[in-house]
Tab-separated table of C-alpha atoms in Angstrom:
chain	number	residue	atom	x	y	z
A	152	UNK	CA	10.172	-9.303	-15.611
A	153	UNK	CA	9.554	-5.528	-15.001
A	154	UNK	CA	6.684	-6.193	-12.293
A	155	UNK	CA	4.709	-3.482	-11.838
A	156	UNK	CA	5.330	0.228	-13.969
A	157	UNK	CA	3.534	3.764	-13.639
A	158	UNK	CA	4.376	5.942	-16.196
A	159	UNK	CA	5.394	9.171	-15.639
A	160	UNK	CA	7.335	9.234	-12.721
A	161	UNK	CA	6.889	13.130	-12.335
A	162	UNK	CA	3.810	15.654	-13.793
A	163	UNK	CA	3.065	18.890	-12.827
A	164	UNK	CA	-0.595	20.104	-14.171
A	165	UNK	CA	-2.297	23.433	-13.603
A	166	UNK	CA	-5.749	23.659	-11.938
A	167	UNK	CA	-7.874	22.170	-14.617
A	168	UNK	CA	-5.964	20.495	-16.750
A	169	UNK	CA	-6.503	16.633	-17.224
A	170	UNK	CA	-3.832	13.957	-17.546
A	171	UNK	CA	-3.893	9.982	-17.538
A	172	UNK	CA	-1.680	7.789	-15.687
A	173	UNK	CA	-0.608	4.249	-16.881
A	174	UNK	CA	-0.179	1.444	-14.656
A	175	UNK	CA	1.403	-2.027	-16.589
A	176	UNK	CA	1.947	-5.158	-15.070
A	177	UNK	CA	3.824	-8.244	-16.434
A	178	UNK	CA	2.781	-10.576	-13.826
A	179	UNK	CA	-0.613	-12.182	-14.978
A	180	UNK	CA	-1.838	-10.475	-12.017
A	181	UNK	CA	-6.299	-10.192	-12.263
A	182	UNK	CA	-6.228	-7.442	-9.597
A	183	UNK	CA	-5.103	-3.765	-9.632
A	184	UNK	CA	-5.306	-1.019	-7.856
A	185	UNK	CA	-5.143	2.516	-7.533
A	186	UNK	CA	-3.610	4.239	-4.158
A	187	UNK	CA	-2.652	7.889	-3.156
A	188	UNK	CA	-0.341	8.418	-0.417
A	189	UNK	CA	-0.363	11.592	1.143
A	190	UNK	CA	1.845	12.798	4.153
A	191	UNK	CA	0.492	11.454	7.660
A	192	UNK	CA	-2.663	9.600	5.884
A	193	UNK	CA	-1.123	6.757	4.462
A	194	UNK	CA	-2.413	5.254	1.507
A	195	UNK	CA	-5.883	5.261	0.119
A	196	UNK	CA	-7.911	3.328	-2.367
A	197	UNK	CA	-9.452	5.434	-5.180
A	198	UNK	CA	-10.228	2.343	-7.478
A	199	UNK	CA	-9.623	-1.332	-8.058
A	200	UNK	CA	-10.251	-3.699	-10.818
A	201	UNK	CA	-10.759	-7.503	-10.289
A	202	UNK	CA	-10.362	-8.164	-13.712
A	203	UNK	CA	-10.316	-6.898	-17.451
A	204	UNK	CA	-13.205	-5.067	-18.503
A	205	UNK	CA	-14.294	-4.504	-14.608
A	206	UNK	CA	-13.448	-1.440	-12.166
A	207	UNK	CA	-14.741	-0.120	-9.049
A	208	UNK	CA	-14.737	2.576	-6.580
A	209	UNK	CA	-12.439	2.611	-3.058
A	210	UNK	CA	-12.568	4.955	-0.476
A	211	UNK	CA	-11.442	7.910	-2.520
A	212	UNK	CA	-12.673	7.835	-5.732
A	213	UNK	CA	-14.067	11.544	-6.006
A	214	UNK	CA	-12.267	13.522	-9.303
A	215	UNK	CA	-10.951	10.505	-11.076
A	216	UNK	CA	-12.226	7.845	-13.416
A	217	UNK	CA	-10.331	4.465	-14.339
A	218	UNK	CA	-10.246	2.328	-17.277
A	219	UNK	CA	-9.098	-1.775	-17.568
A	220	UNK	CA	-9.195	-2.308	-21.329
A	221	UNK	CA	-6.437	-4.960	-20.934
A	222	UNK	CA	-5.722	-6.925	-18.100
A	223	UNK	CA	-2.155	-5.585	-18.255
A	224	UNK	CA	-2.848	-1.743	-18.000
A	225	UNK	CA	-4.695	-0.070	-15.728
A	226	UNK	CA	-5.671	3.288	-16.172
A	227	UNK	CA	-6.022	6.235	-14.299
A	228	UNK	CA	-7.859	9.806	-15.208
A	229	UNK	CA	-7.796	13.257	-13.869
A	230	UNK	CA	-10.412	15.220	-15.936
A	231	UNK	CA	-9.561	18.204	-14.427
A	232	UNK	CA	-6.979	18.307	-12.208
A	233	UNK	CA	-7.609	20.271	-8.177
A	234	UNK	CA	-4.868	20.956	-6.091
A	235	UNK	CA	-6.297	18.505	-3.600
A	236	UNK	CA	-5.300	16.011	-6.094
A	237	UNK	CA	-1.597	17.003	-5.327
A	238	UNK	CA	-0.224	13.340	-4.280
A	239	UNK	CA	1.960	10.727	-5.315
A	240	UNK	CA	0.205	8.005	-6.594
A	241	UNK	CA	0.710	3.768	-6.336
A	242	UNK	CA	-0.533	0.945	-8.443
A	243	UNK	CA	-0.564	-2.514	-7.288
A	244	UNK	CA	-1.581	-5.712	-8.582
A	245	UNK	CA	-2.401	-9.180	-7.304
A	246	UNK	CA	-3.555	-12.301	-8.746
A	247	UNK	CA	-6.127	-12.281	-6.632
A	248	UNK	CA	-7.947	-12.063	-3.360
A	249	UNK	CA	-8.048	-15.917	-2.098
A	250	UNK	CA	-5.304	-17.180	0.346
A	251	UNK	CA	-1.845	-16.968	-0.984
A	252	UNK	CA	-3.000	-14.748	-3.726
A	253	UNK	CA	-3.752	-11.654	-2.385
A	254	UNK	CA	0.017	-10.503	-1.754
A	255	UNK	CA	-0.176	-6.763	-3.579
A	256	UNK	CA	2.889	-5.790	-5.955
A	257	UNK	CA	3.577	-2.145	-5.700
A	258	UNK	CA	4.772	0.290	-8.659
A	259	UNK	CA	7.200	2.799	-7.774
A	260	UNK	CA	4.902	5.633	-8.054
A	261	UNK	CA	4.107	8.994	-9.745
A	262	UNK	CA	4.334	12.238	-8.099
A	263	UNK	CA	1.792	14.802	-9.119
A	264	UNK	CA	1.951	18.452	-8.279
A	265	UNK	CA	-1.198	20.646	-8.922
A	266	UNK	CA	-0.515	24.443	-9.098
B	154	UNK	CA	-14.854	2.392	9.342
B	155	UNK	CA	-12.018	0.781	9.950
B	156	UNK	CA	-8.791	3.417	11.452
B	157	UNK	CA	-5.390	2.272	11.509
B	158	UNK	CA	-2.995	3.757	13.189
B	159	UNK	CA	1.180	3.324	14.218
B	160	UNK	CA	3.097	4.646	17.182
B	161	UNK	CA	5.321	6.269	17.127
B	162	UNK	CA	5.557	7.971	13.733
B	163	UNK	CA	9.225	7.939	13.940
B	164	UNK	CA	11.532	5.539	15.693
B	165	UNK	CA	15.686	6.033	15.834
B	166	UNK	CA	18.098	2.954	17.627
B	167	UNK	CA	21.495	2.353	17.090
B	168	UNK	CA	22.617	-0.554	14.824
B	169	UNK	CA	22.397	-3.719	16.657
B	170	UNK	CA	19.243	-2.907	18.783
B	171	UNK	CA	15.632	-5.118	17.970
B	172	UNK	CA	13.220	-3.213	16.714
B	173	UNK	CA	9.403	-2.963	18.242
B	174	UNK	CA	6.975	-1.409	15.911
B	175	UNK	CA	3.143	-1.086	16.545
B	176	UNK	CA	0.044	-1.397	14.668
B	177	UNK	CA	-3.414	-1.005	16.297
B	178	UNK	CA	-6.842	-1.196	14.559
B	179	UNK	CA	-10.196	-0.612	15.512
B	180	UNK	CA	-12.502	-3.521	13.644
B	181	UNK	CA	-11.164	-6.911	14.799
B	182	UNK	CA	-12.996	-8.471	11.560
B	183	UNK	CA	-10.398	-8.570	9.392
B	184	UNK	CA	-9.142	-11.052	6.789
B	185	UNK	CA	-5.632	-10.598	6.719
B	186	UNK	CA	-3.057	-7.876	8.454
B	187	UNK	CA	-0.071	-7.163	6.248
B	188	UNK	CA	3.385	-5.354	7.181
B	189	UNK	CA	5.298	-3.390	4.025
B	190	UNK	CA	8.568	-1.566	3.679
B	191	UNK	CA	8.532	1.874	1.880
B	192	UNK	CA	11.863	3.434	1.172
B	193	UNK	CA	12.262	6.744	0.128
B	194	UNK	CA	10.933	7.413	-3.519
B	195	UNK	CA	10.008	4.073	-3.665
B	196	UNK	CA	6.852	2.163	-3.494
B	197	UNK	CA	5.423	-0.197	-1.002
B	198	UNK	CA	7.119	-4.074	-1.039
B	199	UNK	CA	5.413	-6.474	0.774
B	200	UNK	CA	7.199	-7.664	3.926
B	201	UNK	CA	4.514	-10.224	6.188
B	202	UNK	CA	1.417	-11.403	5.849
B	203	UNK	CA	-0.850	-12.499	8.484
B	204	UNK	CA	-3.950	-14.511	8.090
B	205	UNK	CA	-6.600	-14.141	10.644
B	206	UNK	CA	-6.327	-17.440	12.039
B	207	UNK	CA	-2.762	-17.133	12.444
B	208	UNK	CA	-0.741	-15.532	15.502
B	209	UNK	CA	2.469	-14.702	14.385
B	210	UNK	CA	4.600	-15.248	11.206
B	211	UNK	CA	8.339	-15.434	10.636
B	212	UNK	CA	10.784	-14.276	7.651
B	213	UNK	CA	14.678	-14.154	8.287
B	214	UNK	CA	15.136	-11.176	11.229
B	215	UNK	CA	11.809	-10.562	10.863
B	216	UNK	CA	8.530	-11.681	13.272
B	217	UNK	CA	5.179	-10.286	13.412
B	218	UNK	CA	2.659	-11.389	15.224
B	219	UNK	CA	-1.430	-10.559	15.832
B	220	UNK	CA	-4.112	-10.320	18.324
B	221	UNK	CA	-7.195	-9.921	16.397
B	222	UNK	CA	-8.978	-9.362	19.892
B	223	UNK	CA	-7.180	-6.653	20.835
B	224	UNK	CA	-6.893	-5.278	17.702
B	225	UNK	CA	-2.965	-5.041	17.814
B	226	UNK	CA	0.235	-6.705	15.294
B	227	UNK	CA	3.692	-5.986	16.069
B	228	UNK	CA	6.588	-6.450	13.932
B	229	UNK	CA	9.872	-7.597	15.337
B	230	UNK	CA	13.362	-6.514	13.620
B	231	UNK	CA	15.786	-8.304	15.398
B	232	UNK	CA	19.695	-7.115	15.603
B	233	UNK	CA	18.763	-4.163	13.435
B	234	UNK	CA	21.345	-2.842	10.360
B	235	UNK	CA	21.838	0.714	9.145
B	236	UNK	CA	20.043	-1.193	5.710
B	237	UNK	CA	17.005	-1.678	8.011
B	238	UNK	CA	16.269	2.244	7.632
B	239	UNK	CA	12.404	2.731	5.559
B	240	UNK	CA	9.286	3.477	6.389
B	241	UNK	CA	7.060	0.702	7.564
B	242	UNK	CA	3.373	0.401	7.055
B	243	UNK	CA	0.864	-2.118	8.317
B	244	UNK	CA	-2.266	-2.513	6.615
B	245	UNK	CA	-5.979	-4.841	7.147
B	246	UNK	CA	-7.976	-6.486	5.017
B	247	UNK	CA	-11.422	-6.325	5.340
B	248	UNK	CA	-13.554	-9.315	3.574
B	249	UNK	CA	-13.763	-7.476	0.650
B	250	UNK	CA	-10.475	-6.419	-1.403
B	251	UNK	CA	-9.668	-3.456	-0.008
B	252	UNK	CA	-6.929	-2.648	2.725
B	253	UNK	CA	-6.933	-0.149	5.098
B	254	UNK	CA	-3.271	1.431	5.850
B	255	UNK	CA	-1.681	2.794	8.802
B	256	UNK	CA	0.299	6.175	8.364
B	257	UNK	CA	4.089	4.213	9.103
B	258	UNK	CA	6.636	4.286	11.447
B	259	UNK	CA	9.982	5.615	9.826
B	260	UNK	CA	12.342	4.004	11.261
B	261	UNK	CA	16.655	5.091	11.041
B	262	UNK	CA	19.032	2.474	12.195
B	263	UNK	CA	22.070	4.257	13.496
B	264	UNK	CA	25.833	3.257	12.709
C-alpha cells in the first residue's frame, strides 16, 4: 500500500514550456486534490475532483488545467509554464467529505523550478 | 474569505518542555479544523481533527482543542522530544471541500 504518489519528485522547465504531473492513489479514495505550497502562504487549492470523470476549480486555479480519467490518477497540467508557477506541489486524497471521511492523505510532493 | 493565520512562525524549547501552538481564523463557520505535521521534504500527514461541535480532541501527547466563537484551536505537545521537530499547520473546512491553511509554526525541540 503505496498511499498517495506524485511523480516526478524534481522538474525544472523554462518559461513556456508545459509539463504534466501525476498524482496515484491506492486507497479507493473518491477525492483528490491539487495544492501548492509556497514559502509564508501555506498551501493553496488549485483543483479538486470528487470523483472520476469530475474536476473543479480552488482558489488558485489560474495557468493549470486537471484531468480525472481514472479514479486512481489525478492529473495535473502546466501549458506553459511562468515563473510564478515556481512551487512545490501536493496531492491529497480522501474518500470523501462526510464525517470520518474527509481525513486528506498527502503525497510527498514535487518541486518545480521555472527559469 | 476565510484567513488563517499561526503565531509565531517559529517556536524553539528544550526537550522536555509542552508545547503551545496557535491557530486563529477569521470565519467561525467552519466544518471541521484540522492540525498536520510537515517535515522537511515531506508532505503534509494528518495529525487531529476537530469537528465543529467538538471542543477538544486527544491522540497520545497530543491535545487540541477549539473555540469556534473566538475563532481560535490550539494544539498541545506535551513533554516534547527532539523527534517532535516539523512544521505544523492548521487548516478549516468550510462547508464545501475545500480547506483553508495557516502558514505553520516550525517548531525545533532542543536536546
Amino acid at each position: 500500500n503505496a498511499g498517495v504518489t506524485q511523480t516526478p519528485k524534481f522538474r525544472v522547465l523554462k518559461t513556456g514550456q508545459s509539463m504534466t504531473l501525476l498524482c496515484a492513489q491506492d486507497m479507493n479514495h473518491e477525492y483528490m486534490y491539487w495544492y501548492r505550497q509556497d514559502p509564508g502562504m501555506g498551501l493553496r487549492l488549485i483543483h479538486y475532483s470528487v470523483g472520476e470523470g469530475t474536476t473543479a476549480k480552488g482558489e488558485v486555479p489560474d495557468g493549470y488545467n486537471v484531468s480525472r480519467l481514472k479514479k486512481q490518477n489525478f492529473l495535473l497540467g502546466l501549458e506553459s509554464a511562468a515563473p510564478s508557477q515556481t512551487s512545490v506541489y501536493f496531492c491529497a486524497s480522501s474518500y470523501g467529505a462526510a464525517n470520518g471521511k474527509e481525513t486528506q492523505y498527502f503525497g510527498p510532493g514535487t518541486r518545480l523550478l521555472v527559469l | 474569505k476565510q484567513e488563517v493565520t499561526q503565531i509565531p512562525a517559529a517556536l524553539s524549547v528544550p526537550e522536555g518542555e509542552n508545547l503551545v501552538l496557535n491557530c486563529s481564523f477569521t470565519d467561525s463557520a467552519i466544518y471541521n479544523l484540522q492540525w498536520f505535521r510537515q517535515d522537511p521534504g515531506k508532505g503534509l500527514t494528518s495529525l487531529l481533527l476537530i469537528q465543529s461541535s467538538q471542543r477538544e480532541q486527544t491522540s497520545g501527547r497530543l491535545n487540541a482543542s477549539l473555540d469556534k466563537s473566538s475563532g481560535r484551536s490550539t494544539l498541545y505537545i506535551a513533554a516534547s522530544q527532539p523527534g517532535d521537530s516539523a512544521t505544523y499547520l492548521c487548516a478549516v473546512r468550510r462547508s464545501d471541500y475545500k480547506l483553508s491553511f495557516g502558514a505553520g509554526t516550525t517548531v525545533t525541540v532542543r536536546a
